[in-house]
CSV table of C-alpha atoms in Angstrom, one decimal:
chain,number,residue,atom,x,y,z
A,25,MET,CA,-79.1,268.9,35.6
A,26,GLY,CA,-81.2,267.0,33.0
A,27,GLY,CA,-84.2,267.4,35.3
A,28,THR,CA,-83.6,271.2,35.6
A,29,GLU,CA,-83.4,271.5,31.8
A,30,SER,CA,-86.6,269.5,31.4
A,31,LYS,CA,-88.4,271.7,33.9
A,32,SER,CA,-87.2,274.9,32.3
A,33,LYS,CA,-88.4,273.7,28.9
A,34,GLN,CA,-91.8,272.8,30.4
A,35,SER,CA,-92.1,276.3,32.0
A,36,GLU,CA,-91.3,278.1,28.7
A,37,PRO,CA,-94.4,280.1,27.6
A,38,VAL,CA,-96.1,278.5,24.5
A,39,THR,CA,-97.3,281.5,22.5
A,40,ASP,CA,-99.9,281.4,19.8
A,41,THR,CA,-97.2,281.6,17.1
A,42,VAL,CA,-95.4,278.5,18.6
A,43,LYS,CA,-98.7,276.6,18.7
A,44,GLN,CA,-99.3,277.5,15.1
A,45,LEU,CA,-95.8,276.5,14.0
A,46,ARG,CA,-96.1,273.2,15.9
A,47,GLN,CA,-99.5,272.5,14.3
A,48,ILE,CA,-98.0,273.1,10.8
A,49,MET,CA,-95.1,270.8,11.7
A,50,ASN,CA,-97.4,268.1,12.9
A,51,GLU,CA,-99.4,268.3,9.7
A,52,LEU,CA,-96.1,268.1,7.7
A,53,ILE,CA,-95.1,265.0,9.6
A,54,GLU,CA,-98.4,263.2,9.3
A,55,THR,CA,-98.6,263.9,5.5
A,56,GLU,CA,-95.0,262.8,5.2
A,57,LYS,CA,-95.9,259.4,6.8
A,58,ASP,CA,-98.8,259.0,4.3
A,59,TYR,CA,-96.5,260.0,1.4
A,60,VAL,CA,-93.8,257.4,2.4
A,61,LYS,CA,-96.5,254.7,2.8
A,62,LYS,CA,-97.9,255.4,-0.7
A,63,LEU,CA,-94.4,255.4,-2.3
A,64,GLY,CA,-93.7,252.1,-0.5
A,65,HIS,CA,-96.8,250.6,-2.0
A,66,VAL,CA,-95.8,251.7,-5.5
A,67,ARG,CA,-92.3,250.3,-5.0
A,68,VAL,CA,-93.4,246.9,-3.6
A,69,ASN,CA,-96.4,246.2,-5.9
A,70,TYR,CA,-95.2,247.8,-9.2
A,71,VAL,CA,-91.5,248.7,-9.3
A,72,CYS,CA,-90.1,245.5,-7.8
A,73,LYS,CA,-92.5,243.3,-9.8
A,74,MET,CA,-92.3,245.0,-13.2
A,75,GLU,CA,-89.5,242.8,-14.6
A,76,THR,CA,-91.3,239.6,-13.6
A,77,LEU,CA,-94.9,240.6,-14.6
A,78,GLN,CA,-96.4,238.3,-17.2
A,79,GLY,CA,-97.7,239.6,-20.5
A,80,LEU,CA,-95.6,242.7,-20.4
A,81,PRO,CA,-96.2,244.5,-23.8
A,82,GLY,CA,-93.3,245.2,-26.1
A,83,GLY,CA,-93.7,248.9,-25.5
A,84,LEU,CA,-92.9,248.4,-21.8
A,85,VAL,CA,-90.0,245.9,-22.0
A,86,GLY,CA,-86.8,247.5,-20.6
A,87,LYS,CA,-88.8,250.7,-19.8
A,88,LYS,CA,-88.9,250.4,-16.0
A,89,ASN,CA,-86.6,253.4,-15.6
A,90,ILE,CA,-88.9,255.5,-17.8
A,91,ILE,CA,-92.0,254.6,-15.9
A,92,PHE,CA,-90.6,254.8,-12.4
A,93,SER,CA,-87.4,256.8,-12.9
A,94,ASN,CA,-85.6,257.2,-9.5
A,95,ILE,CA,-88.7,256.7,-7.4
A,96,GLU,CA,-87.0,254.0,-5.3
A,97,LYS,CA,-84.2,256.4,-4.4
A,98,LEU,CA,-86.7,259.0,-3.3
A,99,TYR,CA,-88.6,256.5,-1.3
A,100,GLU,CA,-85.4,255.3,0.5
A,101,PHE,CA,-84.3,258.9,1.3
A,102,ASN,CA,-87.7,260.0,2.6
A,103,LYS,CA,-88.3,256.8,4.6
A,104,ALA,CA,-84.8,256.4,6.2
A,105,VAL,CA,-83.6,260.0,6.5
A,106,PHE,CA,-86.1,262.8,5.9
A,107,LEU,CA,-89.1,261.4,7.9
A,108,PRO,CA,-87.1,260.5,11.0
A,109,LYS,CA,-85.5,264.0,11.0
A,110,LEU,CA,-88.9,265.7,10.7
A,111,GLN,CA,-90.3,263.6,13.6
A,112,LYS,CA,-87.6,265.0,15.8
A,113,LEU,CA,-88.9,268.6,15.2
A,114,LYS,CA,-92.3,268.3,16.7
A,115,GLN,CA,-91.4,270.8,19.5
A,116,THR,CA,-88.8,272.7,17.5
A,117,PRO,CA,-90.3,273.5,14.1
A,118,MET,CA,-88.0,276.5,13.5
A,119,GLN,CA,-85.2,274.0,12.9
A,120,LEU,CA,-87.0,272.7,9.8
A,121,GLY,CA,-85.1,275.0,7.4
A,122,GLN,CA,-81.8,273.6,8.4
A,123,VAL,CA,-83.0,270.0,7.6
A,124,PHE,CA,-83.7,271.2,4.0
A,125,ILE,CA,-80.3,272.9,3.8
A,126,ASP,CA,-78.5,269.8,5.1
A,127,HIS,CA,-80.2,267.6,2.5
A,128,GLU,CA,-80.3,269.9,-0.5
A,129,GLU,CA,-78.3,267.5,-2.6
A,130,GLN,CA,-80.8,264.6,-1.9
A,131,LEU,CA,-83.7,266.9,-2.5
A,132,ILE,CA,-82.3,267.9,-5.9
A,133,ASP,CA,-82.7,264.2,-6.9
A,134,TYR,CA,-86.4,265.0,-7.2
A,135,SER,CA,-85.5,267.2,-10.1
A,136,TRP,CA,-84.3,264.1,-12.1
A,137,TYR,CA,-87.7,262.6,-11.4
A,138,PHE,CA,-89.5,265.7,-12.6
A,139,LYS,CA,-87.3,265.9,-15.8
A,140,ASN,CA,-88.4,262.3,-16.7
A,141,MET,CA,-92.1,263.0,-16.2
A,142,PRO,CA,-93.0,264.0,-19.8
A,143,ALA,CA,-91.5,260.7,-21.1
A,144,GLN,CA,-93.2,258.8,-18.3
A,145,GLU,CA,-96.6,260.4,-19.0
A,146,LYS,CA,-96.2,259.7,-22.8
A,147,LEU,CA,-95.4,256.0,-22.2
A,148,MET,CA,-98.2,255.6,-19.7
A,149,ASN,CA,-100.7,257.1,-22.1
A,150,GLU,CA,-99.5,254.9,-25.0
A,151,VAL,CA,-99.2,251.6,-23.2
A,152,GLY,CA,-98.8,251.7,-19.5
A,153,ALA,CA,-102.2,252.8,-18.2
A,154,GLU,CA,-104.1,250.0,-20.1
A,155,TYR,CA,-101.6,247.3,-19.0
A,156,PHE,CA,-101.5,248.3,-15.3
A,157,ALA,CA,-105.3,248.8,-15.0
A,158,PRO,CA,-106.1,245.1,-14.2
A,159,ILE,CA,-103.2,244.9,-11.7
A,160,GLN,CA,-104.5,248.0,-9.9
A,161,LEU,CA,-108.0,246.3,-9.8
A,162,LYS,CA,-106.4,243.1,-8.3
A,163,LEU,CA,-104.7,245.2,-5.6
A,164,SER,CA,-107.9,247.2,-4.9
A,165,ASP,CA,-105.9,250.5,-5.4
A,166,PRO,CA,-108.2,253.4,-5.0
A,167,PHE,CA,-106.2,255.5,-7.5
A,168,PRO,CA,-104.7,254.6,-10.9
A,169,LEU,CA,-100.9,254.3,-11.1
A,170,THR,CA,-100.8,257.4,-13.2
A,171,GLU,CA,-101.9,259.4,-10.1
A,172,SER,CA,-99.4,257.7,-7.8
A,173,LEU,CA,-96.6,258.6,-10.2
A,174,VAL,CA,-97.4,262.3,-9.7
A,175,LEU,CA,-96.9,262.0,-5.9
A,176,PRO,CA,-93.2,263.2,-5.8
A,177,PHE,CA,-94.1,266.4,-7.7
A,178,GLN,CA,-97.1,267.0,-5.5
A,179,ARG,CA,-95.0,266.4,-2.4
A,180,MET,CA,-92.3,268.9,-3.4
A,181,THR,CA,-95.1,271.4,-4.1
A,182,ARG,CA,-96.5,270.8,-0.6
A,183,TYR,CA,-93.1,271.2,1.0
A,184,SER,CA,-93.0,274.7,-0.6
A,185,LEU,CA,-96.4,275.5,0.7
A,186,PHE,CA,-95.6,274.3,4.3
A,187,LEU,CA,-92.5,276.4,4.3
A,188,GLU,CA,-94.3,279.4,3.1
A,189,ARG,CA,-96.9,279.0,5.8
A,190,MET,CA,-94.2,278.8,8.5
A,191,ILE,CA,-92.4,281.8,7.2
A,192,LYS,CA,-95.6,283.9,7.2
A,193,CYS,CA,-96.3,283.2,10.9
A,194,SER,CA,-92.7,283.5,12.1
A,195,ASP,CA,-90.9,286.5,13.4
A,196,PRO,CA,-88.0,287.4,11.2
A,197,ALA,CA,-85.9,288.0,14.3
A,198,THR,CA,-86.4,284.4,15.4
A,199,SER,CA,-83.5,281.9,15.2
A,200,GLY,CA,-84.1,279.6,12.2
A,201,TYR,CA,-86.1,282.2,10.1
A,202,ASP,CA,-83.3,282.8,7.6
A,203,GLU,CA,-82.9,279.0,7.2
A,204,LEU,CA,-86.7,278.6,6.5
A,205,LYS,CA,-86.4,281.2,3.7
A,206,MET,CA,-83.4,279.4,2.3
A,207,ALA,CA,-85.4,276.1,2.5
A,208,TYR,CA,-88.2,277.7,0.6
A,209,LYS,CA,-85.8,278.8,-2.1
A,210,ILE,CA,-84.5,275.2,-2.3
A,211,SER,CA,-87.9,273.7,-2.7
A,212,ASN,CA,-88.8,276.1,-5.5
A,213,PHE,CA,-85.5,275.5,-7.2
A,214,VAL,CA,-86.1,271.8,-7.2
A,215,LEU,CA,-89.6,272.2,-8.6
A,216,HIS,CA,-88.3,274.2,-11.6
A,217,HIS,CA,-84.9,272.4,-12.0
A,218,GLY,CA,-86.5,269.5,-13.9
A,219,ASN,CA,-87.9,271.8,-16.6
A,220,ASN,CA,-84.6,273.7,-16.7
A,221,MET,CA,-82.7,270.5,-17.4
A,222,LEU,CA,-85.2,269.5,-20.2
A,223,ALA,CA,-84.5,272.9,-21.8
A,224,VAL,CA,-80.7,272.3,-21.6
A,225,ASP,CA,-81.2,269.0,-23.5
A,226,CYS,CA,-82.5,271.1,-26.4
A,227,LEU,CA,-79.4,273.4,-26.5
A,228,ASN,CA,-77.3,272.9,-29.6
A,229,GLY,CA,-73.9,274.2,-30.8
A,230,PHE,CA,-72.1,274.7,-27.5
A,231,SER,CA,-68.6,273.3,-27.9
A,232,GLY,CA,-67.8,273.0,-24.2
A,233,SER,CA,-69.0,270.6,-21.6
A,234,LEU,CA,-72.3,271.6,-20.0
A,235,VAL,CA,-71.6,269.2,-17.1
A,236,GLU,CA,-68.6,271.4,-16.1
A,237,GLN,CA,-70.8,274.5,-15.9
A,238,GLY,CA,-72.5,273.3,-12.7
A,239,LEU,CA,-76.2,273.2,-12.0
A,240,ILE,CA,-78.6,275.1,-14.2
A,241,GLN,CA,-80.0,277.8,-11.9
A,242,HIS,CA,-82.6,279.4,-14.1
A,243,GLN,CA,-83.5,279.7,-17.8
A,244,GLY,CA,-86.0,281.6,-19.9
A,245,ASP,CA,-86.5,284.3,-22.5
A,246,LEU,CA,-85.1,287.8,-22.3
A,247,THR,CA,-84.7,290.5,-24.8
A,248,VAL,CA,-81.0,291.3,-25.5
A,249,ILE,CA,-80.6,295.1,-26.2
A,250,GLU,CA,-77.9,295.5,-28.8
A,251,ASN,CA,-78.2,299.2,-29.2
A,252,ARG,CA,-80.9,301.9,-29.5
A,253,PHE,CA,-82.3,300.4,-32.7
A,254,THR,CA,-81.5,296.6,-32.4
A,255,SER,CA,-82.8,294.0,-30.0
A,256,SER,CA,-83.6,290.3,-30.1
A,257,VAL,CA,-85.4,287.8,-27.9
A,258,ARG,CA,-82.9,285.1,-26.7
A,259,ARG,CA,-83.1,282.1,-24.4
A,260,ILE,CA,-80.8,282.7,-21.5
A,261,PHE,CA,-79.3,279.8,-19.5
A,262,LEU,CA,-77.9,280.7,-16.1
A,263,PHE,CA,-75.5,278.0,-14.9
A,264,GLU,CA,-73.3,278.2,-11.8
A,265,ASN,CA,-70.2,278.8,-13.9
A,266,LEU,CA,-71.6,280.2,-17.2
A,267,VAL,CA,-74.3,282.3,-18.7
A,268,ILE,CA,-75.3,281.1,-22.2
A,269,VAL,CA,-77.2,283.2,-24.7
A,270,ALA,CA,-79.1,281.1,-27.4
A,271,LYS,CA,-81.5,281.7,-30.2
A,272,LYS,CA,-84.8,279.8,-30.0
A,273,THR,CA,-86.2,278.0,-33.0
A,274,THR,CA,-89.3,275.9,-33.4
A,275,LYS,CA,-89.8,273.0,-35.8
A,276,ASP,CA,-92.8,270.8,-35.9
A,277,GLY,CA,-93.9,272.2,-32.5
A,278,ALA,CA,-90.6,271.3,-30.8
A,279,GLU,CA,-88.3,274.0,-29.4
A,280,SER,CA,-84.5,274.0,-29.7
A,281,PHE,CA,-81.9,276.6,-28.8
A,282,ASN,CA,-78.9,277.4,-30.9
A,283,PHE,CA,-75.8,278.7,-29.0
A,284,LYS,CA,-74.9,282.3,-29.7
A,285,ASP,CA,-72.6,283.6,-26.9
A,286,SER,CA,-71.5,282.9,-23.3
A,287,TYR,CA,-70.1,284.7,-20.3
A,288,ARG,CA,-68.1,283.3,-17.3
A,289,THR,CA,-70.0,284.0,-14.2
A,290,ASN,CA,-66.8,284.6,-12.2
A,291,GLU,CA,-66.0,287.5,-14.5
A,292,LEU,CA,-69.4,289.2,-14.2
A,293,SER,CA,-71.0,291.9,-12.0
A,294,LEU,CA,-74.6,292.9,-12.0
A,295,ARG,CA,-76.1,296.3,-12.5
A,296,GLU,CA,-79.7,295.9,-11.4
A,297,ASN,CA,-81.2,299.3,-12.2
A,298,ILE,CA,-81.1,301.2,-15.5
A,299,ASP,CA,-82.4,304.8,-15.4
A,300,GLY,CA,-85.7,305.1,-17.2
A,301,HIS,CA,-86.0,301.4,-17.9
A,302,PRO,CA,-87.4,299.5,-14.9
A,303,THR,CA,-87.5,296.1,-16.6
A,304,ARG,CA,-83.8,296.2,-17.7
A,305,PHE,CA,-80.6,295.1,-16.1
A,306,GLU,CA,-77.0,294.7,-17.2
A,307,LEU,CA,-74.3,292.1,-16.8
A,308,LEU,CA,-70.8,293.7,-16.9
A,309,SER,CA,-68.0,291.4,-17.9
A,310,LYS,CA,-64.3,291.8,-17.1
A,311,LYS,CA,-63.3,290.4,-20.5
A,312,LYS,CA,-66.2,290.9,-22.8
A,313,ARG,CA,-68.7,293.7,-23.7
A,314,THR,CA,-71.5,294.6,-21.3
A,315,VAL,CA,-74.8,293.0,-22.2
A,316,MET,CA,-78.1,294.6,-21.4
A,317,PHE,CA,-81.3,292.5,-20.9
A,318,GLN,CA,-84.9,293.4,-20.8
A,319,ALA,CA,-87.5,291.3,-19.1
A,320,GLU,CA,-91.2,291.1,-20.0
A,321,ASN,CA,-92.2,292.8,-16.7
A,322,LEU,CA,-90.8,293.9,-13.4
A,323,GLU,CA,-91.6,290.7,-11.6
A,324,GLU,CA,-89.7,288.7,-14.2
A,325,LYS,CA,-86.8,291.1,-14.0
A,326,LEU,CA,-86.6,290.7,-10.2
A,327,LYS,CA,-86.7,287.0,-10.5
A,328,TRP,CA,-83.6,287.1,-12.8
A,329,THR,CA,-81.7,289.6,-10.7
A,330,ASP,CA,-82.4,287.6,-7.5
A,331,PHE,CA,-81.0,284.4,-9.1
A,332,ILE,CA,-77.9,286.2,-10.4
A,333,GLN,CA,-77.3,288.1,-7.1
A,334,ASP,CA,-77.5,284.8,-5.2
A,335,LEU,CA,-75.1,283.1,-7.6
A,336,LEU,CA,-72.6,285.9,-7.4
A,337,MET,CA,-72.8,286.0,-3.6
A,338,LYS,CA,-72.2,282.2,-3.5
A,339,GLN,CA,-69.1,282.7,-5.7
A,340,MET,CA,-67.7,285.4,-3.5
A,341,LYS,CA,-68.2,283.2,-0.4
A,342,HIS,CA,-66.5,280.3,-2.2
A,343,LEU,CA,-63.6,282.5,-3.2
A,344,LYS,CA,-63.2,283.8,0.3
A,345,ASP,CA,-63.2,280.2,1.7
A,346,GLN,CA,-60.5,279.2,-0.8
A,347,GLN,CA,-58.4,282.2,0.2
A,348,VAL,CA,-58.8,281.3,3.9
A,349,GLN,CA,-57.8,277.6,3.1
A,350,TYR,CA,-54.8,278.8,1.1
A,351,GLN,CA,-53.6,281.1,3.9
A,352,SER,CA,-54.1,278.3,6.4
A,353,ARG,CA,-52.0,275.9,4.4
A,354,SER,CA,-49.3,278.6,3.8
A,355,THR,CA,-49.1,279.3,7.6
A,356,SER,CA,-48.9,275.5,8.3
A,357,ILE,CA,-46.1,275.1,5.8
A,358,THR,CA,-44.2,278.1,7.1
A,359,HIS,CA,-44.6,276.8,10.7
A,360,TYR,CA,-43.4,273.3,9.7
A,361,GLU,CA,-40.3,274.8,7.9
A,362,LEU,CA,-39.4,276.9,10.9
A,363,THR,CA,-39.8,274.1,13.4
A,364,ASP,CA,-38.1,271.7,11.1
A,365,GLY,CA,-35.2,274.1,10.7
A,366,CYS,CA,-34.9,274.5,14.5
A,367,ALA,CA,-34.8,270.7,15.0
A,368,LYS,CA,-31.8,270.6,12.6
């Protein structure tokens, strides 16, 4: 039976599209090996030795987490989990999307690294680059540590590009196509999530717990249309469970956002098109007034409505899953009571 399966696989026609997809997959695997090797080099020669390095300047004492963030965690994931899974897909590249979906949570760990990058860059410019230079020279490193620290961001960017290339040369009717598109969304979400979290850190005046609002999905400036004569630019934060409207202020070049209003996402519906206003959309609330937003251009509007639509669809699915689980439990309880009664 196994021989028959092997023979049938060998006899399957290898189209130009399949060849192209396998070529992209092979490139992804080879560059992943190189990435893991470079991260391992940083881990062994810098991260693990930082606390024991002699002559560590005061500005770097206790700052290992700022310089290296969670790079060890990323290294362990890519080495032990991600790379081995990619290597299994040499002949079946259309399964790549599912790997990203299965490991979305671990990939989001990259966002924490990206969030830390401004503080990392500042510390390296102030103290780190000068201190690590002679160590790099001793190790004969071809690149300065500052370049190695950018590797995780570059890698996530390349994931997005690889996925985009695979989507472009794939047939939408092919199994795995939808998963590739979802994986592309995940990679782009991760790339922007670090900046989104930095913006959330600058939000003031919200009395609730931001942790309880789920992941920040998107944030940016939109014009809130109050009425025909009144409008104001506001920073909008789209969380899984809440939409927050805030007023942006700038002091000494630093932005902060003062809380103004919020809307529970499970009480919202989206009206994507407003007659005569192609860059506007509305959020209709069950418990509060309807709020109208205007984006800077049509592309920006579509980006917002896509994020909101995806979020509302996920919530509907979650609600249906909960209802199915509730009905299943109710049926089990009823069945138990009936059988238990018969036993008596």
